[in-house]
PDB file of C-alpha atoms in Angstrom:
ATOM      1  CA  MET A   9      53.786 -20.431  14.164  1.00 93.00           C
ATOM      2  CA  VAL A  10      54.367 -24.247  13.721  1.00 96.00           C
ATOM      3  CA  GLU A  11      57.991 -25.251  13.747  1.00 97.00           C
ATOM      4  CA  VAL A  12      59.603 -28.743  13.456  1.00 98.00           C
ATOM      5  CA  THR A  13      63.183 -29.300  14.659  1.00 97.00           C
ATOM      6  CA  VAL A  14      65.685 -32.133  14.650  1.00 97.00           C
ATOM      7  CA  THR A  15      68.418 -32.014  17.305  1.00 97.00           C
ATOM      8  CA  PRO A  16      71.313 -32.341  16.244  1.00 97.00           C
ATOM      9  CA  GLN A  17      70.580 -31.307  12.719  1.00 97.00           C
ATOM     10  CA  SER A  18      73.695 -33.187  11.561  1.00 96.00           C
ATOM     11  CA  SER A  19      74.670 -36.503  13.070  1.00 95.00           C
ATOM     12  CA  LEU A  20      75.913 -40.005  12.415  1.00 95.00           C
ATOM     13  CA  ALA A  21      73.207 -42.470  11.147  1.00 93.00           C
ATOM     14  CA  ASP A  22      73.490 -44.641  14.059  1.00 93.00           C
ATOM     15  CA  ARG A  23      72.975 -41.764  16.647  1.00 95.00           C
ATOM     16  CA  PRO A  24      69.558 -40.891  18.032  1.00 97.00           C
ATOM     17  CA  VAL A  25      68.139 -37.469  17.381  1.00 97.00           C
ATOM     18  CA  GLN A  26      65.306 -35.556  18.957  1.00 98.00           C
ATOM     19  CA  ILE A  27      62.360 -34.507  16.769  1.00 98.00           C
ATOM     20  CA  ARG A  28      59.962 -32.004  18.138  1.00 98.00           C
ATOM     21  CA  VAL A  29      56.964 -30.094  16.750  1.00 98.00           C
ATOM     22  CA  ARG A  30      55.773 -26.814  18.431  1.00 98.00           C
ATOM     23  CA  GLY A  31      53.226 -24.297  17.921  1.00 97.00           C
ATOM     24  CA  LEU A  32      50.289 -26.489  17.199  1.00 97.00           C
ATOM     25  CA  SER A  33      46.837 -26.134  18.749  1.00 97.00           C
ATOM     26  CA  PRO A  34      46.239 -28.420  21.812  1.00 97.00           C
ATOM     27  CA  SER A  35      44.940 -31.870  20.659  1.00 97.00           C
ATOM     28  CA  GLN A  36      45.517 -30.954  17.016  1.00 97.00           C
ATOM     29  CA  LEU A  37      45.798 -33.952  14.653  1.00 97.00           C
ATOM     30  CA  VAL A  38      48.910 -33.868  12.507  1.00 97.00           C
ATOM     31  CA  THR A  39      50.915 -35.960  10.125  1.00 96.00           C
ATOM     32  CA  LEU A  40      54.680 -36.181  10.525  1.00 97.00           C
ATOM     33  CA  ARG A  41      56.279 -37.187   7.256  1.00 96.00           C
ATOM     34  CA  ALA A  42      60.028 -38.072   6.678  1.00 97.00           C
ATOM     35  CA  TRP A  43      61.314 -38.605   3.193  1.00 96.00           C
ATOM     36  CA  LEU A  44      64.697 -38.861   1.333  1.00 97.00           C
ATOM     37  CA  LYS A  45      65.890 -39.561  -2.148  1.00 96.00           C
ATOM     38  CA  ASP A  46      68.783 -42.148  -2.361  1.00 95.00           C
ATOM     39  CA  GLU A  47      71.808 -41.900  -4.648  1.00 93.00           C
ATOM     40  CA  GLN A  48      69.698 -43.351  -7.538  1.00 93.00           C
ATOM     41  CA  GLY A  49      66.836 -40.838  -7.018  1.00 94.00           C
ATOM     42  CA  GLU A  50      64.444 -43.285  -5.357  1.00 96.00           C
ATOM     43  CA  CYS A  51      62.190 -41.834  -2.756  1.00 96.00           C
ATOM     44  CA  PHE A  52      61.863 -43.443   0.580  1.00 97.00           C
ATOM     45  CA  GLN A  53      59.320 -42.129   3.067  1.00 96.00           C
ATOM     46  CA  SER A  54      57.390 -42.618   6.386  1.00 96.00           C
ATOM     47  CA  ARG A  55      54.416 -40.895   7.696  1.00 96.00           C
ATOM     48  CA  VAL A  56      52.931 -41.034  11.117  1.00 97.00           C
ATOM     49  CA  PHE A  57      49.803 -39.467  12.762  1.00 97.00           C
ATOM     50  CA  PHE A  58      50.047 -37.809  16.176  1.00 98.00           C
ATOM     51  CA  ARG A  59      47.727 -35.812  18.348  1.00 97.00           C
ATOM     52  CA  ALA A  60      49.428 -32.818  19.866  1.00 97.00           C
ATOM     53  CA  ASP A  61      49.513 -32.473  23.727  1.00 97.00           C
ATOM     54  CA  GLY A  62      47.926 -29.759  25.968  1.00 96.00           C
ATOM     55  CA  ALA A  63      50.867 -27.394  25.007  1.00 97.00           C
ATOM     56  CA  GLY A  64      50.555 -27.859  21.285  1.00 97.00           C
ATOM     57  CA  GLU A  65      53.762 -30.072  20.940  1.00 98.00           C
ATOM     58  CA  VAL A  66      54.515 -33.399  19.485  1.00 98.00           C
ATOM     59  CA  ASP A  67      57.590 -35.496  20.554  1.00 98.00           C
ATOM     60  CA  PRO A  68      57.882 -38.997  19.157  1.00 97.00           C
ATOM     61  CA  ALA A  69      59.994 -39.952  22.059  1.00 97.00           C
ATOM     62  CA  LEU A  70      57.159 -39.154  24.528  1.00 97.00           C
ATOM     63  CA  HIS A  71      53.885 -39.344  22.519  1.00 97.00           C
ATOM     64  CA  ALA A  72      52.461 -42.365  20.975  1.00 97.00           C
ATOM     65  CA  ALA A  73      51.977 -42.411  17.162  1.00 97.00           C
ATOM     66  CA  LEU A  74      48.312 -43.168  16.405  1.00 97.00           C
ATOM     67  CA  GLY A  75      49.057 -44.962  13.115  1.00 96.00           C
ATOM     68  CA  GLY A  76      50.700 -44.623   9.717  1.00 95.00           C
ATOM     69  CA  SER A  77      53.998 -46.324   9.136  1.00 96.00           C
ATOM     70  CA  TYR A  78      54.035 -47.383  12.814  1.00 97.00           C
ATOM     71  CA  SER A  79      52.027 -47.005  15.975  1.00 96.00           C
ATOM     72  CA  GLY A  80      53.283 -46.467  19.682  1.00 97.00           C
ATOM     73  CA  VAL A  81      56.263 -44.726  20.959  1.00 97.00           C
ATOM     74  CA  TRP A  82      59.331 -44.920  18.744  1.00 97.00           C
ATOM     75  CA  PRO A  83      61.728 -41.997  19.221  1.00 96.00           C
ATOM     76  CA  MET A  84      63.552 -42.883  15.915  1.00 97.00           C
ATOM     77  CA  GLY A  85      60.563 -44.494  14.077  1.00 97.00           C
ATOM     78  CA  LEU A  86      60.520 -41.887  11.301  1.00 97.00           C
ATOM     79  CA  PHE A  87      63.851 -42.900  10.271  1.00 97.00           C
ATOM     80  CA  TRP A  88      63.727 -46.584  11.072  1.00 96.00           C
ATOM     81  CA  PHE A  89      60.383 -47.128   9.136  1.00 97.00           C
ATOM     82  CA  LEU A  90      61.368 -45.381   5.793  1.00 96.00           C
ATOM     83  CA  GLN A  91      59.788 -47.542   2.974  1.00 96.00           C
ATOM     84  CA  PRO A  92      60.503 -47.215  -0.771  1.00 96.00           C
ATOM     85  CA  ASP A  93      57.960 -45.683  -3.100  1.00 93.00           C
ATOM     86  CA  THR A  94      58.910 -48.378  -5.709  1.00 92.00           C
ATOM     87  CA  LEU A  95      58.527 -52.035  -4.462  1.00 91.00           C
ATOM     88  CA  PHE A  96      61.562 -54.193  -3.965  1.00 91.00           C
ATOM     89  CA  ARG A  97      64.113 -51.323  -3.434  1.00 93.00           C
ATOM     90  CA  ARG A  98      66.524 -51.232  -0.507  1.00 92.00           C
ATOM     91  CA  LEU A  99      67.831 -48.150   1.136  1.00 92.00           C
ATOM     92  CA  VAL A 100      71.601 -48.393   0.624  1.00 91.00           C
ATOM     93  CA  LYS A 101      74.196 -45.821   1.091  1.00 90.00           C
ATOM     94  CA  ARG A 102      77.118 -46.457  -1.495  1.00 87.00           C
ATOM     95  CA  ASP A 103      79.166 -43.193  -1.018  1.00 86.00           C
ATOM     96  CA  VAL A 104      79.410 -43.415   2.790  1.00 86.00           C
ATOM     97  CA  ALA A 105      82.425 -40.897   3.208  1.00 84.00           C
ATOM     98  CA  GLY A 106      81.406 -38.325   0.562  1.00 85.00           C
ATOM     99  CA  SER A 107      77.829 -37.231   1.449  1.00 91.00           C
ATOM    100  CA  PRO A 108      75.103 -37.824   3.914  1.00 95.00           C
ATOM    101  CA  PHE A 109      71.464 -38.796   3.537  1.00 96.00           C
ATOM    102  CA  ARG A 110      69.436 -35.517   3.763  1.00 97.00           C
ATOM    103  CA  VAL A 111      66.110 -36.466   5.332  1.00 97.00           C
ATOM    104  CA  ARG A 112      63.354 -34.082   4.997  1.00 97.00           C
ATOM    105  CA  LEU A 113      60.758 -33.733   7.846  1.00 97.00           C
ATOM    106  CA  GLU A 114      57.453 -32.150   7.220  1.00 96.00           C
ATOM    107  CA  VAL A 115      54.425 -31.499   9.374  1.00 96.00           C
ATOM    108  CA  PHE A 116      50.918 -31.520   7.818  1.00 95.00           C
ATOM    109  CA  ASP A 117      47.473 -30.586   9.358  1.00 95.00           C
ATOM    110  CA  GLY A 118      45.156 -33.479   9.785  1.00 93.00           C
ATOM    111  CA  LEU A 119      45.688 -36.859   8.385  1.00 91.00           C
ATOM    112  CA  CYS A 120      47.832 -36.639   5.219  1.00 87.00           C
ATOM    113  CA  LEU A 121      47.774 -40.109   3.364  1.00 83.00           C
ATOM    114  CA  GLY A 122      48.870 -39.249  -0.116  1.00 72.00           C
ATOM    115  CA  ALA A 123      51.681 -37.241  -1.764  1.00 61.00           C
ATOM    116  CA  ASP A 124      49.396 -34.578  -3.184  1.00 67.00           C
ATOM    117  CA  PRO A 125      51.825 -31.844  -4.516  1.00 67.00           C
ATOM    118  CA  ARG A 126      49.014 -29.209  -3.638  1.00 75.00           C
ATOM    119  CA  GLU A 127      49.325 -29.871   0.126  1.00 84.00           C
ATOM    120  CA  GLN A 128      51.726 -27.479   1.776  1.00 90.00           C
ATOM    121  CA  PRO A 129      53.392 -28.558   5.057  1.00 94.00           C
ATOM    122  CA  LEU A 130      52.786 -26.447   8.044  1.00 95.00           C
ATOM    123  CA  ALA A 131      56.452 -26.549   8.736  1.00 97.00           C
ATOM    124  CA  SER A 132      59.618 -28.486   7.599  1.00 97.00           C
ATOM    125  CA  CYS A 133      63.292 -29.030   8.258  1.00 98.00           C
ATOM    126  CA  GLU A 134      66.149 -31.219   7.075  1.00 98.00           C
ATOM    127  CA  ALA A 135      68.362 -33.545   9.022  1.00 97.00           C
ATOM    128  CA  GLU A 136      71.697 -34.917   7.712  1.00 97.00           C
ATOM    129  CA  ARG A 137      72.620 -38.527   8.536  1.00 96.00           C
ATOM    130  CA  TRP A 138      76.277 -39.299   7.911  1.00 95.00           C
ATOM    131  CA  TYR A 139      77.692 -42.685   7.730  1.00 91.00           C
ATOM    132  CA  VAL A 140      81.310 -41.708   8.418  1.00 91.00           C
ATOM    133  CA  SER A 141      82.680 -39.394  11.104  1.00 89.00           C
ATOM    134  CA  PRO A 142      84.942 -36.516   9.987  1.00 87.00           C
ATOM    135  CA  GLY A 143      88.563 -37.452   9.442  1.00 88.00           C
ATOM    136  CA  MET A 144      87.749 -41.115   8.931  1.00 90.00           C
ATOM    137  CA  GLN A 145      90.204 -42.762   6.582  1.00 90.00           C
ATOM    138  CA  ARG A 146      88.874 -45.498   4.062  1.00 89.00           C
ATOM    139  CA  VAL A 147      91.345 -48.088   2.999  1.00 92.00           C
ATOM    140  CA  PRO A 148      90.228 -50.468   0.237  1.00 93.00           C
ATOM    141  CA  ILE A 149      90.857 -54.126   0.908  1.00 95.00           C
ATOM    142  CA  ARG A 150      91.729 -56.562  -1.969  1.00 96.00           C
ATOM    143  CA  GLU A 151      93.119 -59.825  -0.730  1.00 95.00           C
ATOM    144  CA  GLY A 152      92.486 -62.885  -2.868  1.00 95.00           C
ATOM    145  CA  ARG A 153      88.663 -63.092  -3.247  1.00 95.00           C
ATOM    146  CA  VAL A 154      88.157 -60.814  -0.361  1.00 95.00           C
ATOM    147  CA  ARG A 155      86.815 -57.305  -0.940  1.00 95.00           C
ATOM    148  CA  GLY A 156      86.046 -54.795   1.438  1.00 93.00           C
ATOM    149  CA  ALA A 157      87.088 -51.434   3.133  1.00 90.00           C
ATOM    150  CA  LEU A 158      88.718 -50.752   6.344  1.00 92.00           C
ATOM    151  CA  PHE A 159      87.766 -47.479   8.194  1.00 90.00           C
ATOM    152  CA  LEU A 160      90.405 -46.031  10.420  1.00 93.00           C
ATOM    153  CA  PRO A 161      89.761 -43.298  12.842  1.00 90.00           C
ATOM    154  CA  PRO A 162      91.888 -40.092  12.756  1.00 88.00           C
TER     155      PRO A 162
END
């Protein structure tokens, strides 16, 4: 049984996570896809191709991506290389304190280039990426023409 995991499952957006795929056949070619919808409903995604090691595992921190959104060893590449489906969109988090970005990770057999809705992933999981830690206080700043927010730890 194929399994993809993100550890920790919930973390701050600037903290690294470990992504692992287990249960593959040795040397199996797979596509790892990460995607999310922003607060306006725009989809951002990255997809990368890997060949499983002799134990049937893929770890982006150890194994080089063969192509896709990036190539080489990038432990956080699936998050860093998220691209919009609609040109000229930027991934911006407006409600930093109220909700996280929920990034969906999926593993597909072979090279999966398109977003064919009939293609079913071998495995999937979800990671929460928070922009503010629990207990953080947000204080709006309005001084003259200056606008901003001050974030105070608990």
